[in-house]
Amino acid sequence: MIKVHCIAVLSRQGNPLYVGNFDQQQEDVKYHYLAHTSCDVIDERVEQNRAGDLFLGLLQTVGDMVVYGYVMNTGKRIILVSSVSTESAAVRNALVKEIFQAVHAAYIAHACNPFNEAGSEDRLADAKFDSLVAAIARARSTPSAAEPLPRARP
């Protein structure tokens, strides 16, 4: 089990498209800051990543929070901020990778929807996308983390 505090989707240039704050005790600005400070690390990892793996792993640790990164094929980035957990690194990475893949699938479902409003590429202000990402974050923040993650329906 990992406690997901925030999931953010950034454009290739680092502009926030979506920032989901799932921690009621922190303000959004803290997670905007963590997402933006991770952009330089993501750029370095992408440059060094010759294998083409989308999962970039642990980007940074700030206090009691850890920041993970994922890059989509289009260059858009997904950032996950969670609490430091006591699980082994292999188990934690597998859980985080599963969350990233589910959020990536939700993004693809959103982007491929022909009924999205024009200009929706600038911001992900879709209630369906937001509720799906929130459900993904909740699914791995609860003790029954063995259940499958919610998936976007075509």
Coordinates of C-alpha atoms in Angstrom, one line a residue:
M1 CA 0.0 0.0 0.0
I2 CA 1.2 3.5 -0.9
K3 CA -0.4 6.7 0.1
V4 CA -0.9 8.8 -3.1
H5 CA -0.9 12.5 -2.4
C6 CA -0.9 13.8 -6.0
I7 CA -1.0 12.8 -9.6
A8 CA 0.0 15.5 -12.1
V9 CA 0.0 15.4 -15.9
L10 CA 2.4 17.9 -17.5
S11 CA 2.9 18.9 -21.1
R12 CA 6.2 18.3 -22.9
Q13 CA 7.2 21.9 -22.0
G14 CA 6.3 21.3 -18.3
N15 CA 3.0 23.2 -18.3
P16 CA 0.5 21.6 -15.9
L17 CA -2.4 20.0 -17.7
Y18 CA -3.9 18.3 -14.6
V19 CA -2.9 18.3 -10.9
G20 CA -5.0 16.0 -8.7
N21 CA -4.5 16.7 -5.0
F22 CA -5.7 13.8 -3.0
D23 CA -4.3 15.1 0.3
Q24 CA -6.7 17.4 2.1
Q25 CA -4.0 18.7 4.4
Q26 CA -1.8 20.2 1.7
E27 CA -2.4 23.0 -0.8
D28 CA -2.2 22.5 -4.6
V29 CA 0.8 24.9 -4.8
K30 CA 3.0 22.4 -3.0
Y31 CA 2.3 19.7 -5.6
H32 CA 2.7 22.2 -8.5
Y33 CA 6.2 23.0 -7.0
L34 CA 7.1 19.3 -6.7
A35 CA 6.0 18.6 -10.3
H36 CA 8.0 21.5 -11.7
T37 CA 11.1 20.7 -9.7
S38 CA 10.9 17.2 -11.2
C39 CA 11.0 18.4 -14.8
D40 CA 14.8 18.8 -14.9
V41 CA 15.3 15.3 -13.5
I42 CA 12.8 13.9 -16.1
D43 CA 14.7 15.6 -18.9
E44 CA 18.0 14.1 -17.8
R45 CA 16.4 10.6 -17.4
V46 CA 14.8 10.8 -20.8
E47 CA 18.1 11.8 -22.4
Q48 CA 19.8 8.8 -20.7
N49 CA 17.0 6.4 -21.4
R50 CA 18.0 4.4 -24.4
A51 CA 15.8 1.4 -23.7
G52 CA 12.6 3.4 -24.3
D53 CA 11.1 2.6 -20.9
L54 CA 8.3 5.0 -20.1
F55 CA 8.7 4.5 -16.3
L56 CA 11.5 6.7 -15.0
G57 CA 11.4 5.5 -11.4
L58 CA 12.1 7.6 -8.3
L59 CA 12.9 11.2 -9.3
Q60 CA 13.4 12.8 -5.9
T61 CA 12.7 12.6 -2.2
V62 CA 11.5 15.7 -0.4
G63 CA 10.9 15.3 3.3
D64 CA 8.6 12.4 3.9
M65 CA 7.4 12.4 0.2
V66 CA 8.8 10.7 -2.8
V67 CA 8.2 11.7 -6.4
Y68 CA 8.1 9.3 -9.3
G69 CA 8.0 10.0 -13.0
Y70 CA 6.6 8.5 -16.2
V71 CA 6.9 9.9 -19.8
M72 CA 4.3 9.1 -22.4
N73 CA 5.2 8.5 -26.1
T74 CA 4.0 12.0 -26.9
G75 CA 6.4 13.6 -24.4
K76 CA 3.8 14.4 -21.8
R77 CA 4.8 13.6 -18.3
I78 CA 3.0 12.0 -15.4
I79 CA 4.2 12.8 -11.9
L80 CA 3.1 10.8 -8.8
V81 CA 3.8 12.1 -5.3
S82 CA 3.4 9.6 -2.4
S83 CA 4.5 9.1 1.1
V84 CA 7.6 7.1 1.9
S85 CA 6.5 3.5 2.4
T86 CA 8.1 0.6 4.2
E87 CA 7.7 -1.8 1.3
S88 CA 10.7 -3.0 -0.7
A89 CA 11.8 -0.9 -3.7
A90 CA 10.7 -3.6 -6.1
V91 CA 7.2 -3.9 -4.7
R92 CA 6.8 -0.1 -4.5
N93 CA 8.1 0.3 -8.1
A94 CA 5.6 -2.3 -9.3
L95 CA 2.7 -0.6 -7.6
V96 CA 3.7 2.9 -8.9
K97 CA 4.2 1.5 -12.4
E98 CA 0.7 0.0 -12.3
I99 CA -0.7 3.4 -11.2
F100 CA 1.1 5.1 -14.1
Q101 CA -0.1 2.7 -16.6
A102 CA -3.7 3.1 -15.4
V103 CA -3.4 6.9 -15.6
H104 CA -1.8 6.7 -19.0
A105 CA -4.8 4.6 -20.2
A106 CA -7.2 7.1 -18.8
Y107 CA -5.3 9.9 -20.6
I108 CA -5.5 8.0 -23.9
A109 CA -9.2 7.4 -23.4
H110 CA -9.7 11.1 -22.8
A111 CA -7.5 12.2 -25.8
C112 CA -9.2 9.8 -28.2
N113 CA -12.7 10.9 -27.2
P114 CA -14.1 12.7 -30.3
F115 CA -16.6 14.5 -28.1
N116 CA -14.0 16.4 -26.1
E117 CA -14.2 20.2 -26.4
A118 CA -11.9 22.0 -28.8
G119 CA -8.7 23.2 -27.0
S120 CA -9.0 20.4 -24.3
E121 CA -5.3 19.6 -25.1
D122 CA -4.3 22.6 -23.0
R123 CA -6.0 21.4 -19.8
L124 CA -7.6 18.2 -18.7
A125 CA -10.6 19.7 -17.1
D126 CA -12.8 16.7 -17.7
A127 CA -14.9 15.4 -14.8
K128 CA -14.7 11.8 -16.0
F129 CA -10.9 11.9 -16.2
D130 CA -10.7 13.5 -12.8
S131 CA -13.0 11.0 -11.2
L132 CA -11.1 8.1 -12.8
V133 CA -7.7 9.4 -11.6
A134 CA -9.1 9.9 -8.1
A135 CA -10.4 6.3 -8.1
I136 CA -7.0 5.0 -9.2
A137 CA -5.3 7.0 -6.4
R138 CA -7.8 5.8 -3.8
A139 CA -7.5 2.1 -5.0
R140 CA -3.8 2.1 -4.1
S141 CA -4.1 4.2 -0.9
T142 CA -6.4 1.7 0.8
P143 CA -5.2 -1.4 2.7
S144 CA -7.0 -3.7 0.1
A145 CA -4.5 -2.7 -2.6
A146 CA -4.7 -6.2 -4.2
E147 CA -7.8 -5.2 -6.1
P148 CA -7.4 -4.3 -9.7
L149 CA -7.2 -0.7 -10.6
P150 CA -10.1 1.1 -12.3
R151 CA -9.7 1.3 -16.0
A152 CA -11.0 3.7 -18.6
R153 CA -13.8 2.3 -20.7
P154 CA -13.7 3.0 -24.4

